[in-house]
mmCIF file of C-alpha atoms and ligand atoms in Angstrom:
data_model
loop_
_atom_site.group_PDB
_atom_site.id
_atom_site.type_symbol
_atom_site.label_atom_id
_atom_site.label_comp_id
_atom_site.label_asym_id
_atom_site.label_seq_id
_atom_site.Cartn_x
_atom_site.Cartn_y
_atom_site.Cartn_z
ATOM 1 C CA UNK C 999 31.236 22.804 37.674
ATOM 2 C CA UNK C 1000 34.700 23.662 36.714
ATOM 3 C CA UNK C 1001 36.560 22.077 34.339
ATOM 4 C CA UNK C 1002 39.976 21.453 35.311
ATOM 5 C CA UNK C 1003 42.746 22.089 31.859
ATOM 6 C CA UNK C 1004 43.105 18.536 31.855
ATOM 7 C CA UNK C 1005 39.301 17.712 31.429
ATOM 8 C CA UNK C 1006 39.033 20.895 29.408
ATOM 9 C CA UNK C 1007 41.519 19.346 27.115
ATOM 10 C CA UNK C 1008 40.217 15.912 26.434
ATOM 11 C CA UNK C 1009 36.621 17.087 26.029
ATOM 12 C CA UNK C 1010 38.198 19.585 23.527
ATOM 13 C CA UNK C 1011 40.016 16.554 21.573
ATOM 14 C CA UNK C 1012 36.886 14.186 21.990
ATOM 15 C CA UNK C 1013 34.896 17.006 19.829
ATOM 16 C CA UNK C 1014 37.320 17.285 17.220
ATOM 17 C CA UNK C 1015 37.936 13.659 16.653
ATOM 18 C CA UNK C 1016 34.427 13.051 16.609
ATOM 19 C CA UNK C 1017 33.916 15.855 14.354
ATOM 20 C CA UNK C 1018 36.834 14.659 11.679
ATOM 21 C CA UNK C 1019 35.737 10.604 11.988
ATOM 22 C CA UNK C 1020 31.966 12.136 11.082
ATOM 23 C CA UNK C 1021 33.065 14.027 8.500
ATOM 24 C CA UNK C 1022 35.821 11.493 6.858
ATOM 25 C CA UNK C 1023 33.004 8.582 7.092
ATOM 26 C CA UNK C 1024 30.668 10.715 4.855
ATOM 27 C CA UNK C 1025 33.219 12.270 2.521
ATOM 28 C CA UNK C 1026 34.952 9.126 2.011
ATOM 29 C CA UNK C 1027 31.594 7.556 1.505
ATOM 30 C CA UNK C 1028 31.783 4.837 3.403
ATOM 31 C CA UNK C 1029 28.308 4.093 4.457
ATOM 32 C CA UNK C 1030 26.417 5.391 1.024
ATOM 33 C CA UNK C 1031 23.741 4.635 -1.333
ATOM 34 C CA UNK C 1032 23.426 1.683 -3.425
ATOM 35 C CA UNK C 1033 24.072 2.643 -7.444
ATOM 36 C CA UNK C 1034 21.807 5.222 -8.929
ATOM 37 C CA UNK C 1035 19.221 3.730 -11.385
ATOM 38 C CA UNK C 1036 16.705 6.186 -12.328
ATOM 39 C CA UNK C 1037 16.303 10.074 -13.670
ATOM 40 C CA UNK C 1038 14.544 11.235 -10.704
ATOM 41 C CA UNK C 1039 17.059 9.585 -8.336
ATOM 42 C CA UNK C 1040 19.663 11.895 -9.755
ATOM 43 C CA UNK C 1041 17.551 15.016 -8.721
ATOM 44 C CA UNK C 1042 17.164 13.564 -5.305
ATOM 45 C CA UNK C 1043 20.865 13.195 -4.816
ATOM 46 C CA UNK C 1044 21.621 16.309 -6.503
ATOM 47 C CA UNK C 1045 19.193 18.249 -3.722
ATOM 48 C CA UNK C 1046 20.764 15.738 -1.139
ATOM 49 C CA UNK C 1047 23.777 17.026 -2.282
ATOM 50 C CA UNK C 1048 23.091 20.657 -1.692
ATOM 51 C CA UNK C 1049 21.305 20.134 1.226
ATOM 52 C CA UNK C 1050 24.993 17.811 2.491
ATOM 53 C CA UNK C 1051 27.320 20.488 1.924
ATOM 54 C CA UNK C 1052 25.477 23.201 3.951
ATOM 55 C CA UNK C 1053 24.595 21.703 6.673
ATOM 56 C CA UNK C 1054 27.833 19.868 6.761
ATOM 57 C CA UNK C 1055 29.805 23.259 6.772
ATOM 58 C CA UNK C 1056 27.305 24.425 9.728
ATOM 59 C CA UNK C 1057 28.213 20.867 11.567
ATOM 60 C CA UNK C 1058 32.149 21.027 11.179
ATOM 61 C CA UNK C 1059 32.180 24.748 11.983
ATOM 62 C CA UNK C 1060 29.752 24.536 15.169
ATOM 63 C CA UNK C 1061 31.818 21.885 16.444
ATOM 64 C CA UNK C 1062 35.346 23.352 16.106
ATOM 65 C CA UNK C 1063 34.070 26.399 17.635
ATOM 66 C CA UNK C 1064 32.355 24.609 20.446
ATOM 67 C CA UNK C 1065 35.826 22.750 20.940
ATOM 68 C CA UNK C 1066 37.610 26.653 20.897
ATOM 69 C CA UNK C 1067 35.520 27.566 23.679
ATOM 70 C CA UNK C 1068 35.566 24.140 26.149
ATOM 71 C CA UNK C 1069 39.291 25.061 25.703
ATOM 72 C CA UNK C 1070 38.914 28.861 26.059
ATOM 73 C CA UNK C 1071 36.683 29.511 28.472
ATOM 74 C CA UNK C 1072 37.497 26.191 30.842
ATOM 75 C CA UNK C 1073 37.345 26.889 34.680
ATOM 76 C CA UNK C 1074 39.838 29.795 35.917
ATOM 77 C CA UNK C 1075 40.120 31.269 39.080
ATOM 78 C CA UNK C 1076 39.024 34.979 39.308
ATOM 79 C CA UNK C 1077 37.178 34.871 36.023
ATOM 80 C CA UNK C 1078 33.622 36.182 35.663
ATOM 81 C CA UNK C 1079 30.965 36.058 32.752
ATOM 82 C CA UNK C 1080 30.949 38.548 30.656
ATOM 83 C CA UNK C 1081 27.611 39.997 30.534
ATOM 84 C CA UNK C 1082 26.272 40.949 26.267
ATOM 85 C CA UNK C 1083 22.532 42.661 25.965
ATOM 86 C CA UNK C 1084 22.403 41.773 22.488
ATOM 87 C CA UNK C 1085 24.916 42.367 19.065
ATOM 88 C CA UNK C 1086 21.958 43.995 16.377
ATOM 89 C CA UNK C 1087 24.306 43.377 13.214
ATOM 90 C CA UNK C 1088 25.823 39.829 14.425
ATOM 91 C CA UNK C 1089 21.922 39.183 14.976
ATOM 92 C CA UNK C 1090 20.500 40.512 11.527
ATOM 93 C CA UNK C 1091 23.824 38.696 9.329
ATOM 94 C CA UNK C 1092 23.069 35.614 11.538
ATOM 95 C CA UNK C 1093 19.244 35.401 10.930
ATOM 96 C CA UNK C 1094 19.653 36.424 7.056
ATOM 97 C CA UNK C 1095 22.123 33.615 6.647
ATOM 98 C CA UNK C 1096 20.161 30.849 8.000
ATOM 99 C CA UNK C 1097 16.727 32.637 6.183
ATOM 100 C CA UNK C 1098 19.220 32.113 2.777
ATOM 101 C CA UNK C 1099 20.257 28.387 3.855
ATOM 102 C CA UNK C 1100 16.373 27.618 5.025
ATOM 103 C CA UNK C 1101 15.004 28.948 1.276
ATOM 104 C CA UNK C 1102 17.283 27.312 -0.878
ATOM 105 C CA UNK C 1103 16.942 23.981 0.997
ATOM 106 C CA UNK C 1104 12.976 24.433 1.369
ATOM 107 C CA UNK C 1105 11.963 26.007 -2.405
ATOM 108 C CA UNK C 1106 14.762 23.092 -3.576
ATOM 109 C CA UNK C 1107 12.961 20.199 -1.528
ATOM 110 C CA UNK C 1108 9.859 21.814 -2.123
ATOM 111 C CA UNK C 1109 9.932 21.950 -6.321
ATOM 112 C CA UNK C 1110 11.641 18.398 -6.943
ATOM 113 C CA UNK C 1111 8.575 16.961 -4.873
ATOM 114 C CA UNK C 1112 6.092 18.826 -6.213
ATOM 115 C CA UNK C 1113 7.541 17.294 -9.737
ATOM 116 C CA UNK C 1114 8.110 13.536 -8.881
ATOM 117 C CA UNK C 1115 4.573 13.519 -6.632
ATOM 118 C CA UNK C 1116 3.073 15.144 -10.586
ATOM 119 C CA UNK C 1117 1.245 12.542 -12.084
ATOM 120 C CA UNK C 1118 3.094 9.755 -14.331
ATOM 121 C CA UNK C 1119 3.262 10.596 -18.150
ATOM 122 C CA UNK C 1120 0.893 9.290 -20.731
ATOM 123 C CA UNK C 1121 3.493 6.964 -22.117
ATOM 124 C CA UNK C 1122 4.034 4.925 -18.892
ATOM 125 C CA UNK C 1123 4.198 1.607 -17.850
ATOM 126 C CA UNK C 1124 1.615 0.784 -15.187
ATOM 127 C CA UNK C 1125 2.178 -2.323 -12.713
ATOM 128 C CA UNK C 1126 0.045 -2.557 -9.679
ATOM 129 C CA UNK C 1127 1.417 -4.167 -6.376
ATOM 130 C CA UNK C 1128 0.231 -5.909 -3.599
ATOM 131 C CA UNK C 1129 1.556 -5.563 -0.575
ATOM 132 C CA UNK C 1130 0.646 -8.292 2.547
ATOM 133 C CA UNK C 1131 2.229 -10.121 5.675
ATOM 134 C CA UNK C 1132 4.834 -10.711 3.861
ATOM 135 C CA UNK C 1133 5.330 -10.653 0.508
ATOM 136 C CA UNK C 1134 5.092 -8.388 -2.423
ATOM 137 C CA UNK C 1135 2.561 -9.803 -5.648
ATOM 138 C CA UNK C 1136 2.356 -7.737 -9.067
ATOM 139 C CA UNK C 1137 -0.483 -7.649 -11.294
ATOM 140 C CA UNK C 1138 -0.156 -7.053 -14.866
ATOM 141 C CA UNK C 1139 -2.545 -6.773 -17.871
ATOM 142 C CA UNK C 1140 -3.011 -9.931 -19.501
ATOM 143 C CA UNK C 1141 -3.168 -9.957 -23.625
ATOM 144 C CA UNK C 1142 -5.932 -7.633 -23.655
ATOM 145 C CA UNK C 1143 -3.470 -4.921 -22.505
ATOM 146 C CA UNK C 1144 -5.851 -3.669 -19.529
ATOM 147 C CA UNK C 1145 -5.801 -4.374 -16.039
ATOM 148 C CA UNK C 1146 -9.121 -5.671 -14.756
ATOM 149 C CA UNK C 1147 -10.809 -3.666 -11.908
ATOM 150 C CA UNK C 1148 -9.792 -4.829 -8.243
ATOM 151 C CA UNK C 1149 -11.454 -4.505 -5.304
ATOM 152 C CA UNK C 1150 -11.131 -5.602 -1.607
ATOM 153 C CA UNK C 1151 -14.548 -6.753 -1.490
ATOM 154 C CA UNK C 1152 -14.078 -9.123 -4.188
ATOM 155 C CA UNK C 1153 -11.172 -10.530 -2.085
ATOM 156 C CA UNK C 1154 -11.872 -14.861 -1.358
ATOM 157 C CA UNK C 1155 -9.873 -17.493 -1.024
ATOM 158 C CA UNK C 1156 -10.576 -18.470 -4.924
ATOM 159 C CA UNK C 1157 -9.613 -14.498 -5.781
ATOM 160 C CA UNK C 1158 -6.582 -13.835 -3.001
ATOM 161 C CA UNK C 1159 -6.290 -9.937 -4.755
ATOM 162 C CA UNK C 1160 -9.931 -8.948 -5.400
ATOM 163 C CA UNK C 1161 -10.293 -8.750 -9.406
ATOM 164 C CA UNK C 1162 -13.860 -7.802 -9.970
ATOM 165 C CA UNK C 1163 -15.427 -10.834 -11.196
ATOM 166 C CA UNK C 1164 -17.971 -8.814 -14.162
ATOM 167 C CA UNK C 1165 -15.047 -7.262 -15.386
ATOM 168 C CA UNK C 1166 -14.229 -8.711 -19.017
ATOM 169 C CA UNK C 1167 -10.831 -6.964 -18.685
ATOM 170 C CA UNK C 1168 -9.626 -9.274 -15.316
ATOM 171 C CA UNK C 1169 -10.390 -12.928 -16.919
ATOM 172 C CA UNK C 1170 -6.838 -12.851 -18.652
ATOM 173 C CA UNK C 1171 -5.180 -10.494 -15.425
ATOM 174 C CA UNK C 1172 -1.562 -11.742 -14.534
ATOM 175 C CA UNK C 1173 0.473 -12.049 -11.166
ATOM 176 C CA UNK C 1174 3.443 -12.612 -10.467
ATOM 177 C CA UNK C 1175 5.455 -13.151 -7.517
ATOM 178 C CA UNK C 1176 8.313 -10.699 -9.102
ATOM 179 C CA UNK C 1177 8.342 -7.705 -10.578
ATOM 180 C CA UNK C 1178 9.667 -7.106 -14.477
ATOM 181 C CA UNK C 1179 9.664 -3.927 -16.123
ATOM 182 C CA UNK C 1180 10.236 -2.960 -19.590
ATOM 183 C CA UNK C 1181 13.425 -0.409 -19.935
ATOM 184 C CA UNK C 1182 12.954 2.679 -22.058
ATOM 185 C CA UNK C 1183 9.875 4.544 -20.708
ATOM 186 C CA UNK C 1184 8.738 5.898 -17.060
ATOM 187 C CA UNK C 1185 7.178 3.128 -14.902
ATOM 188 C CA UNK C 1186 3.920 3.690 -13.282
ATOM 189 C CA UNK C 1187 3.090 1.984 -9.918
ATOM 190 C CA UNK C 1188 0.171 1.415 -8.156
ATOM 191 C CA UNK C 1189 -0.091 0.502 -4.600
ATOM 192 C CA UNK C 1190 -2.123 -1.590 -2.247
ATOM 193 C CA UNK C 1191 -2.356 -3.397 0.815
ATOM 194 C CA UNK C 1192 -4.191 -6.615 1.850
ATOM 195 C CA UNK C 1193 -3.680 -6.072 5.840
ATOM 196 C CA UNK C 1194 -1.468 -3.527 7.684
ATOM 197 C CA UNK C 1195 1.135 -0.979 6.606
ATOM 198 C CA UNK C 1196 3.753 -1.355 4.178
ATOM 199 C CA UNK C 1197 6.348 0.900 2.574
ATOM 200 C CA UNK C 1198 6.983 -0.067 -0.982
ATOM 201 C CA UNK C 1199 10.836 1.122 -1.243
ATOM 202 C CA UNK C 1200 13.459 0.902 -4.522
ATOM 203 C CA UNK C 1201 16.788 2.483 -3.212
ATOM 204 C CA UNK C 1202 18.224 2.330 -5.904
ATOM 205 C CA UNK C 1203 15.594 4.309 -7.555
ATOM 206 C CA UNK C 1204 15.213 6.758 -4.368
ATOM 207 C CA UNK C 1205 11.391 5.634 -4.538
ATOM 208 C CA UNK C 1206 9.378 4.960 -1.458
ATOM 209 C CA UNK C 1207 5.880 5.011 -0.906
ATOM 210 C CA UNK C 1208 4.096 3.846 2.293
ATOM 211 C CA UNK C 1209 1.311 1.168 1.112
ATOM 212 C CA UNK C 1210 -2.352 1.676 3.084
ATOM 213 C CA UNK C 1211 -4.891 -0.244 3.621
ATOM 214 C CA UNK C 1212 -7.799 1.061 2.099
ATOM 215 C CA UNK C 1213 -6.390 3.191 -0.269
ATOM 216 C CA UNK C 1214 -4.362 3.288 -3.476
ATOM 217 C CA UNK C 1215 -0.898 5.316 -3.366
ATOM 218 C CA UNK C 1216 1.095 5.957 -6.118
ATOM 219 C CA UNK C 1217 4.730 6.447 -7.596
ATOM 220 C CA UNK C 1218 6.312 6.642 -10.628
ATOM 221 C CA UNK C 1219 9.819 6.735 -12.125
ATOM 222 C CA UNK C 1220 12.516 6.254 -15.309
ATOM 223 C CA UNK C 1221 15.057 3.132 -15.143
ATOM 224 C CA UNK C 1222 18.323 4.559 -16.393
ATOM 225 C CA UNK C 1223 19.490 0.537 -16.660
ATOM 226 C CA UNK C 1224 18.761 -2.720 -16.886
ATOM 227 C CA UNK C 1225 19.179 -4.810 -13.957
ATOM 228 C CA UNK C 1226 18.059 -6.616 -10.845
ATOM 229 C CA UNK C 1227 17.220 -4.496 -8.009
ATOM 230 C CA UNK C 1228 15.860 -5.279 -4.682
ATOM 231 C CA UNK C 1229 12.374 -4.091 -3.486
ATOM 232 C CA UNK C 1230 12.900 -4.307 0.513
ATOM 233 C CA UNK C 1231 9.347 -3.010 2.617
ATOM 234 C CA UNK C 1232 10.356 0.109 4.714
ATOM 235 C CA UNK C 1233 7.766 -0.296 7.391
ATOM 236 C CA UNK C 1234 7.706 -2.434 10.318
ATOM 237 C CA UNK C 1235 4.644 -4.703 9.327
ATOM 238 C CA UNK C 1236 5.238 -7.578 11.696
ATOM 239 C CA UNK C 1237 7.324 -10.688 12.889
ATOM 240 C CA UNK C 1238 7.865 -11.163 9.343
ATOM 241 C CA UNK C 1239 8.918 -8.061 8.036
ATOM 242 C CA UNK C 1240 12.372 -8.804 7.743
ATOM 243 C CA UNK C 1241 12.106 -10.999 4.780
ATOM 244 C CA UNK C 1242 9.683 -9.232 3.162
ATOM 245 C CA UNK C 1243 11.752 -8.678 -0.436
ATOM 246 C CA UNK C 1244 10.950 -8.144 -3.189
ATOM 247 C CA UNK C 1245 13.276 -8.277 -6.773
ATOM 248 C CA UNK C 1246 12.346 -5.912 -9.343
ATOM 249 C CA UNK C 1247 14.034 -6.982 -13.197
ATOM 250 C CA UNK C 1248 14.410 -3.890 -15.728
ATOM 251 C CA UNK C 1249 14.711 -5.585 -19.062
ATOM 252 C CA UNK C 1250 14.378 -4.893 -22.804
ATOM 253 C CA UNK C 1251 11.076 -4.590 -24.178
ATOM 254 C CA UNK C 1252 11.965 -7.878 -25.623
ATOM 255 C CA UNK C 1253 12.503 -9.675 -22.830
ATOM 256 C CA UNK C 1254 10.048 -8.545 -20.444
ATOM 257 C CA UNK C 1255 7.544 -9.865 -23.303
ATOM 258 C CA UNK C 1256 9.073 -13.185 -23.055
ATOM 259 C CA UNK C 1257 8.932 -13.108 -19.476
ATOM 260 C CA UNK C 1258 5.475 -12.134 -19.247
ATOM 261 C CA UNK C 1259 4.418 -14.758 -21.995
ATOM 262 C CA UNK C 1260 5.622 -17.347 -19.642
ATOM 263 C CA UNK C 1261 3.015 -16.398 -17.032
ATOM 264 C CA UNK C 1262 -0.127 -17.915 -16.049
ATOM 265 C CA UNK C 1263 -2.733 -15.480 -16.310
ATOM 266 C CA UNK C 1264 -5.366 -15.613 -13.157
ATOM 267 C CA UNK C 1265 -8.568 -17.279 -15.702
ATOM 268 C CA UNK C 1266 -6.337 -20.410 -16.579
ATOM 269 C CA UNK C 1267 -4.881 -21.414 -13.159
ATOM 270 C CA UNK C 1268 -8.655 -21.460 -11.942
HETATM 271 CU CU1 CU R 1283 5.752 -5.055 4.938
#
């Protein structure tokens, strides 16, 4: 088909508006992330950073130039192909370039996750969560200062999140229907699922971790603040998944024991 100037033109434009509306929307940030809140957050956006700029540079330039030649090359009369075997330098520079790009990107992506997947530090704060249609519940150590075992096959309607009845450690066990954290050391979380998928997800913390039954996944991470940050579930887990929230509180030490004095630990409300 042959592009008549007129067409050629307006495709031409088409690409390079697109091309400058894409590239103001992200540079002026106007669809971003919510506030940064933790240490390995800043990593992430550091790598997604890096990993912004070069493909962004590959995605304004491949555009302009496909623009150049919808203008260029649009149908003439008397005009044939030219006809190129193959370029051996254009072909080496062009493969080195994007081997550069592919190892800085991939040894980058490839370190930071090797680092946050590590295991949490001695010193952390461990919370376990429950995810199910559809709401999140967190269990927490009663006075004792260790979580009783769980498990599913303890699971009844008298014990809705499976603490092992023998265990000495669960009688005084604690959950809540939010989430409070103590600021000033890494948080340790613990996942698990009564039913179906979940995705346990703190943007502003750039955490997420998928939530399976069966199985115990894991994350951990360092508030930079105090606050109230939302816990939203990232995976489509039914008619309900929409308003499956959850509201995560990073406190002082002082507070978050005040907070957890006022629950009602599992042995009482029995
Ligand atoms: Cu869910």
């Amino acid at each position: 088909m042959k592009l008549s100037s007129r067409q050629a033109f307006w495709y031409a434009a088409f690409l390079l508006i697109f091309t400058a509306i894409a590239a103001y929307t992200v540079a002026n940030k106007t669809w971003w992330f919510p506030p940064l809140a933790s240490v390995q957050g800043g990593e992430i956006d550091n790598l997604f950073m890096i990993t912004l700029v070069i493909t962004g540079i590959v995605f304004i330039a491949v555009h302009i130039v496909l623009a150049y030649f919808v203008w260029r090359y649009r149908g003439q009369a008397d005009r044939k192909a030219a006809y190129v075997t193959h370029n051996t330098p254009f072909e080496i520079s062009a493969a080195a370039t994007v081997a550069v790009a592919l190892v800085i990107l991939v040894g980058g992506g490839t370190t930071l996750w090797t680092k946050i997947q590590s295991p949490p530090p001695a010193d952390a704060f461990t919370v376990e969560v429950w995810a199910e249609q559809f709401r999140w519940t967190f269990h927490y150590p009663g006075a004792d200062g260790r979580m009783g075992n769980v498990d599913v096959r303890f699971i009844s309607d008298d014990n809705p999140y499976g603490l092992d009845p023998n265990d000495p450690y669960a009688k005084d066990d604690i959950f809540a229907t939010e989430m409070h954290v103590p600021y000033g050391k890494p948080i340790a979380v613990i996942l698990r699922s009564k039913d179906v998928l979940h995705s346990f997800f703190l943007p502003h913390f750039r955490m997420k971790m998928d939530v399976v039954p069966g199985m115990k996944t894991r994350m951990w991470f360092t508030p930079t603040q105090a606050g109230v940050f939302e816990i939203p579930c990232a995976e489509l887990c039914g008619v309900g998944h929409y308003i499956m929230r959850g509201v995560l509180t990073v406190e002082s030490p002082e507070q978050f024991n005040e907070w957890i004095s006022q629950q009602t630990p599992v042995g009482m409300s029995q």
